[in-house]
One Martini backbone bead per residue (centre of mass of N, CA, C, O) as a GRO file, in nm:
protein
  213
    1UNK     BB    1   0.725  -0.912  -1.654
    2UNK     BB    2   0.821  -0.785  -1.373
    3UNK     BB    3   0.771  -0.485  -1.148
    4UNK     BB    4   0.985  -0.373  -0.968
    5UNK     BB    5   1.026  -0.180  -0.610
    6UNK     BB    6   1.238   0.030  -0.485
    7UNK     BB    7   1.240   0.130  -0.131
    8UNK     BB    8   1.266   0.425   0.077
    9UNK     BB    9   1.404   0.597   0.240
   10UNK     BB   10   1.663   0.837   0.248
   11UNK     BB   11   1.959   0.728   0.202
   12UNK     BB   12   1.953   0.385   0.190
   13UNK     BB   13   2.022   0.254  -0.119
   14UNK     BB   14   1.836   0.243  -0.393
   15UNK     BB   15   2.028   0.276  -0.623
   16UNK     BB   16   2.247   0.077  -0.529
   17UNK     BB   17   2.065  -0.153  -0.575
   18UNK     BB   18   1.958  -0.124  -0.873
   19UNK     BB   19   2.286  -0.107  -0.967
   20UNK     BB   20   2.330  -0.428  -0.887
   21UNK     BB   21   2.084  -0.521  -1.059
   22UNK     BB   22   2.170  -0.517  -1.300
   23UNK     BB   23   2.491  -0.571  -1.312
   24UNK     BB   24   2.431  -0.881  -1.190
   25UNK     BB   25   2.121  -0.962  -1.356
   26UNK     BB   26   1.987  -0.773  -1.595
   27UNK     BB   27   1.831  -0.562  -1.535
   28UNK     BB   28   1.570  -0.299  -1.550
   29UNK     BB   29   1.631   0.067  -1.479
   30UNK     BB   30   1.468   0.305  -1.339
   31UNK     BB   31   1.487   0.602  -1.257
   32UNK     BB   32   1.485   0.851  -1.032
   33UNK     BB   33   1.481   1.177  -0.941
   34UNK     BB   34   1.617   1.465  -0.851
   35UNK     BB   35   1.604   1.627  -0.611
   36UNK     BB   36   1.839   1.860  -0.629
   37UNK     BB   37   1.664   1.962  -0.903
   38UNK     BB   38   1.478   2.096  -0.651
   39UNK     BB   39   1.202   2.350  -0.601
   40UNK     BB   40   1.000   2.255  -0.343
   41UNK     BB   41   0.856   2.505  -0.254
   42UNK     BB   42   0.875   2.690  -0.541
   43UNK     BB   43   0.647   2.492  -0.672
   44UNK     BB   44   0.396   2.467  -0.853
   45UNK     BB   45   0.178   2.331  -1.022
   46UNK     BB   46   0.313   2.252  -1.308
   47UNK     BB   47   0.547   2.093  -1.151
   48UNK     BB   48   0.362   1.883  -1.077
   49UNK     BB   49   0.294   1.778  -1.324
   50UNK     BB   50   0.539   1.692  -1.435
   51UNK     BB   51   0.585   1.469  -1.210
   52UNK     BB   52   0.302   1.331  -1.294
   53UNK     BB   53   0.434   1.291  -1.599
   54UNK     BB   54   0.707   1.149  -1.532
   55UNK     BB   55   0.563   0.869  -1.361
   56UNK     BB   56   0.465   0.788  -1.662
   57UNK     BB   57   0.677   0.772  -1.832
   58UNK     BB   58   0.815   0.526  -1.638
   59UNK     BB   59   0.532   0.351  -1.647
   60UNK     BB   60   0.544   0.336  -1.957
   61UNK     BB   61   0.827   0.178  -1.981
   62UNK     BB   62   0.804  -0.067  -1.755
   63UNK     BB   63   0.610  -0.205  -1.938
   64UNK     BB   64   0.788  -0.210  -2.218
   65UNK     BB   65   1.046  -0.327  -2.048
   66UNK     BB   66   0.875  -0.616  -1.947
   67UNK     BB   67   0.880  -0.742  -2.287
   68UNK     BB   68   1.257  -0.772  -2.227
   69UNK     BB   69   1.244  -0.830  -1.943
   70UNK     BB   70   1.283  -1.013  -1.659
   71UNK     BB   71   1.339  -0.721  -1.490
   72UNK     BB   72   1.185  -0.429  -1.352
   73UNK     BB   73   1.295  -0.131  -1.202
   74UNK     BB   74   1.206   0.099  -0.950
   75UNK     BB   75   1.381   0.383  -0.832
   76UNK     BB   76   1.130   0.438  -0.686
   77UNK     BB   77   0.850   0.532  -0.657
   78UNK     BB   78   0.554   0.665  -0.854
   79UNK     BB   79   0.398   0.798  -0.573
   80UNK     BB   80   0.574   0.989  -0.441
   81UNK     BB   81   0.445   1.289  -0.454
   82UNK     BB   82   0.235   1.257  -0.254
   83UNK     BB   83   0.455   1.254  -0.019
   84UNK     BB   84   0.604   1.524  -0.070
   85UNK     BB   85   0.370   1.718  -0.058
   86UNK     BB   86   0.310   1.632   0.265
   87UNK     BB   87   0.609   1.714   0.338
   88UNK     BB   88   0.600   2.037   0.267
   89UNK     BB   89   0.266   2.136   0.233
   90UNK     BB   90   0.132   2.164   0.000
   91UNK     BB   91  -0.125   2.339  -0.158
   92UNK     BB   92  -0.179   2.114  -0.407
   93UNK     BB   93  -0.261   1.815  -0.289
   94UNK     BB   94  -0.532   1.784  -0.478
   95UNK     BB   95  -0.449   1.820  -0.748
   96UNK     BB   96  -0.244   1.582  -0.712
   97UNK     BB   97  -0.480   1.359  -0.625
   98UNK     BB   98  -0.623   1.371  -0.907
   99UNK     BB   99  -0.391   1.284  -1.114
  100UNK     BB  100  -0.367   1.020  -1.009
  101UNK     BB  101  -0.607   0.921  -1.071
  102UNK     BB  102  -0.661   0.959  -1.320
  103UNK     BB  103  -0.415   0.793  -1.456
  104UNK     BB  104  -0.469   0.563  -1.347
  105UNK     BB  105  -0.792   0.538  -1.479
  106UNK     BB  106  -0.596   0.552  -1.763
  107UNK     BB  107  -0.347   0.378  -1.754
  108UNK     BB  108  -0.046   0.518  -1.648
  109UNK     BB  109  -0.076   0.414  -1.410
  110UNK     BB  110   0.053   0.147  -1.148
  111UNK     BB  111   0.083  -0.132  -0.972
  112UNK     BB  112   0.363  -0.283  -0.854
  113UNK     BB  113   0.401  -0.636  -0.788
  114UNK     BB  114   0.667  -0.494  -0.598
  115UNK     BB  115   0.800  -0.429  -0.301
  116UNK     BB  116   1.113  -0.332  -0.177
  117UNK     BB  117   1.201  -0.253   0.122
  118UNK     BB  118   1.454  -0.040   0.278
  119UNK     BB  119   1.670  -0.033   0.546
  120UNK     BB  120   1.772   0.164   0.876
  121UNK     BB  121   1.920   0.297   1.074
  122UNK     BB  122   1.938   0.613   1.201
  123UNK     BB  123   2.255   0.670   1.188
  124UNK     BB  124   2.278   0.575   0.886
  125UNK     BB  125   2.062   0.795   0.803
  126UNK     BB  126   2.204   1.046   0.869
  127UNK     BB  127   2.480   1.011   0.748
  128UNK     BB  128   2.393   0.977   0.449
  129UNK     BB  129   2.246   1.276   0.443
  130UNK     BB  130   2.416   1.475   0.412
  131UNK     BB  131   2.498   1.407   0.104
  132UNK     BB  132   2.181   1.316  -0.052
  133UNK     BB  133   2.005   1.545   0.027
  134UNK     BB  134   1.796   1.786  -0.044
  135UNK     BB  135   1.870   2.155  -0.024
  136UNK     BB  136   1.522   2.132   0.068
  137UNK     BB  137   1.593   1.903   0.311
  138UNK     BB  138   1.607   1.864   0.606
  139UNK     BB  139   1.789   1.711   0.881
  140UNK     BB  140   1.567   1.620   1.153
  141UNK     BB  141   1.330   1.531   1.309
  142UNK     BB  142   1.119   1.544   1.103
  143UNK     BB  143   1.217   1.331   0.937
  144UNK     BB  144   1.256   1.111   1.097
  145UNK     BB  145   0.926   1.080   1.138
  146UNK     BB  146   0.897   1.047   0.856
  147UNK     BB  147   1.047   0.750   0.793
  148UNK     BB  148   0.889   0.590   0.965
  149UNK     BB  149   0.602   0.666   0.869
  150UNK     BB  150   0.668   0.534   0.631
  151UNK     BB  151   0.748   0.239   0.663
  152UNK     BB  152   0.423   0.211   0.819
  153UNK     BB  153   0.279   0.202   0.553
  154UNK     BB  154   0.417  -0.050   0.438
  155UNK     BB  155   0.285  -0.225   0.641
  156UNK     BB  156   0.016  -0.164   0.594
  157UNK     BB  157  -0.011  -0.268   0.317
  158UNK     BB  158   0.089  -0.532   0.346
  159UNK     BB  159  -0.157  -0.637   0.523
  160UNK     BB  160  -0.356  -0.588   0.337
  161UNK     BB  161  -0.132  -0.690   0.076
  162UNK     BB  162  -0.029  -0.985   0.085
  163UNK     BB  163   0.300  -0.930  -0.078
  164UNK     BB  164   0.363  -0.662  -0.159
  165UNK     BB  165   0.570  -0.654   0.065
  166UNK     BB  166   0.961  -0.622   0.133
  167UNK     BB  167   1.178  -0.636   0.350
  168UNK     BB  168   1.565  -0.503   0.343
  169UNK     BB  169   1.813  -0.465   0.451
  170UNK     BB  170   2.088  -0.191   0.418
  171UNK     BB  171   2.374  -0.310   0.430
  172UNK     BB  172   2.406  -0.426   0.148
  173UNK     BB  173   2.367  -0.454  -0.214
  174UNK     BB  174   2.421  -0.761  -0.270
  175UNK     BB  175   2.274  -0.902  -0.089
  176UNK     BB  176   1.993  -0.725  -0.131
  177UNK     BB  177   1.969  -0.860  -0.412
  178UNK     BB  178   1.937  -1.116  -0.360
  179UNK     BB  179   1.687  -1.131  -0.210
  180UNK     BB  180   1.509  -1.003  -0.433
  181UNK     BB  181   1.541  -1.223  -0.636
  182UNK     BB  182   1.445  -1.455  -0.452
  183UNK     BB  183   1.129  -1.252  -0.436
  184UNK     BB  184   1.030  -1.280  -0.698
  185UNK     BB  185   0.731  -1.242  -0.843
  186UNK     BB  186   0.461  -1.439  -0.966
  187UNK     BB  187   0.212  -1.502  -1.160
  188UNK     BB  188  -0.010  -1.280  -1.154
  189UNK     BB  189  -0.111  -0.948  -1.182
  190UNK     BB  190  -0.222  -0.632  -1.010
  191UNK     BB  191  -0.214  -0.315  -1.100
  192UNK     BB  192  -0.522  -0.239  -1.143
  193UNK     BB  193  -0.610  -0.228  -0.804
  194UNK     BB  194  -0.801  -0.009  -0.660
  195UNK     BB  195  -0.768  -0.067  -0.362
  196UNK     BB  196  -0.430   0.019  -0.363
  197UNK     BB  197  -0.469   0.261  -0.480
  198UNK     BB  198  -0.633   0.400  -0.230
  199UNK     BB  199  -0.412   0.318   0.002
  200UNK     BB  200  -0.217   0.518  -0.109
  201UNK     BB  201  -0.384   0.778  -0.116
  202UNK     BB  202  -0.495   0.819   0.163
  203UNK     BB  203  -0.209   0.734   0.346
  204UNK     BB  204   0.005   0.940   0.224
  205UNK     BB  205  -0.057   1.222   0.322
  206UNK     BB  206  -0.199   1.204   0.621
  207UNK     BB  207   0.041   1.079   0.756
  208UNK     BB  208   0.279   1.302   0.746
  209UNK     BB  209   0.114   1.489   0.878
  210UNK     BB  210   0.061   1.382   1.150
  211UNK     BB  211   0.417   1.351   1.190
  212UNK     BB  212   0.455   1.664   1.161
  213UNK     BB  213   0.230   1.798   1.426
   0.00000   0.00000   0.00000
């Protein structure tokens, strides 16, 4: 059964649109980590491999509960930390883009089905970040652009591989959830896609880097 990722800027409401998915259509949600709990500046080389083996962890549930359940949602990318890293300007950015490279290609990582993009104005992110984004984040114009520039990533996705990304406004969770259903793909997968996911790795560091400079 399908596999499919919930996706959007940091406080747009991918988490409660996740847990409407689950509640109301009994979908399998898997979390995200949670950003609050982590030291991003002072995070080592280890700490990063951690969280690239914490998104294998996410993705073979994924797959495992994909043979019990109608639709399996992952709460945010399992490729998030490529952008994370490139968010922070981390020293270890090719280490981090080996990792992935690595599990990817020992089927380890794999891409969503579909991808559900959640958008909102900025007024209502802005709203929003001041109490959902970690304290290692702070919300800024460079943030602003990074928001931007993120949800531009999944549009450039979307042209090169028609069908991967959906957008949906994130103005309420249940309408969003009905929407998510309504457009949920179907057989055959193509998770092990070589060059969707070169297009991920090449593409996200280096747009943040930009928006940022």
């Amino acid at each position: 059964m399908p596999i499919i990722c919930v996706e959007g800027p940091p406080a747009v409401g991918k988490t409660t649109v996740s847990l409407e998915l689950e509640d109301t259509y009994s979908c399998y949600t898997i979390p995200a980590v949670n950003l609050k709990t982590l030291q991003l500046h002072d995070m080592g080389l280890m700490g990063w491999q951690e969280l690239c083996e914490e998104q294998m962890e996410r993705w073979e549930l994924a797959v495992r509960k994909s043979a019990e359940h109608a639709v399996v949602v992952l709460d945010g990318d399992i490729f998030w930390p490529l952008f994370l890293c490139g968010f922070i300007n981390s020293p270890y950015k090719t280490q981090i883009n080996d990792m992935f490279q690595q599990a990817f290609m020992e089927k380890k990582l794999g891409i969503p089905d579909r991808y559900f993009y959640l958008y909102a104005s900025e007024q209502t992110l802005r709203r929003r970040a001041v109490t959902t984004l970690s304290p290692s984040i702070t919300y800024t114009t460079a943030l602003e652009d990074l928001f931007y520039e993120h949800r531009g990533f999944y549009r450039r996705f979307s042209r090169a591989f028609p069908g991967s990304v959906y957008e949906i406004q994130a103005a309420h969770e249940r309408k969003a959830a009905q929407q998510i259903m309504k457009n949920i793909p179907s057989f055959p997968w193509d998770r092990g896609n070589i060059e969707k996911f070169q297009c991920i790795k090449q593409h996200s560091l280096r747009n943040i880097r930009e928006s940022l400079d």
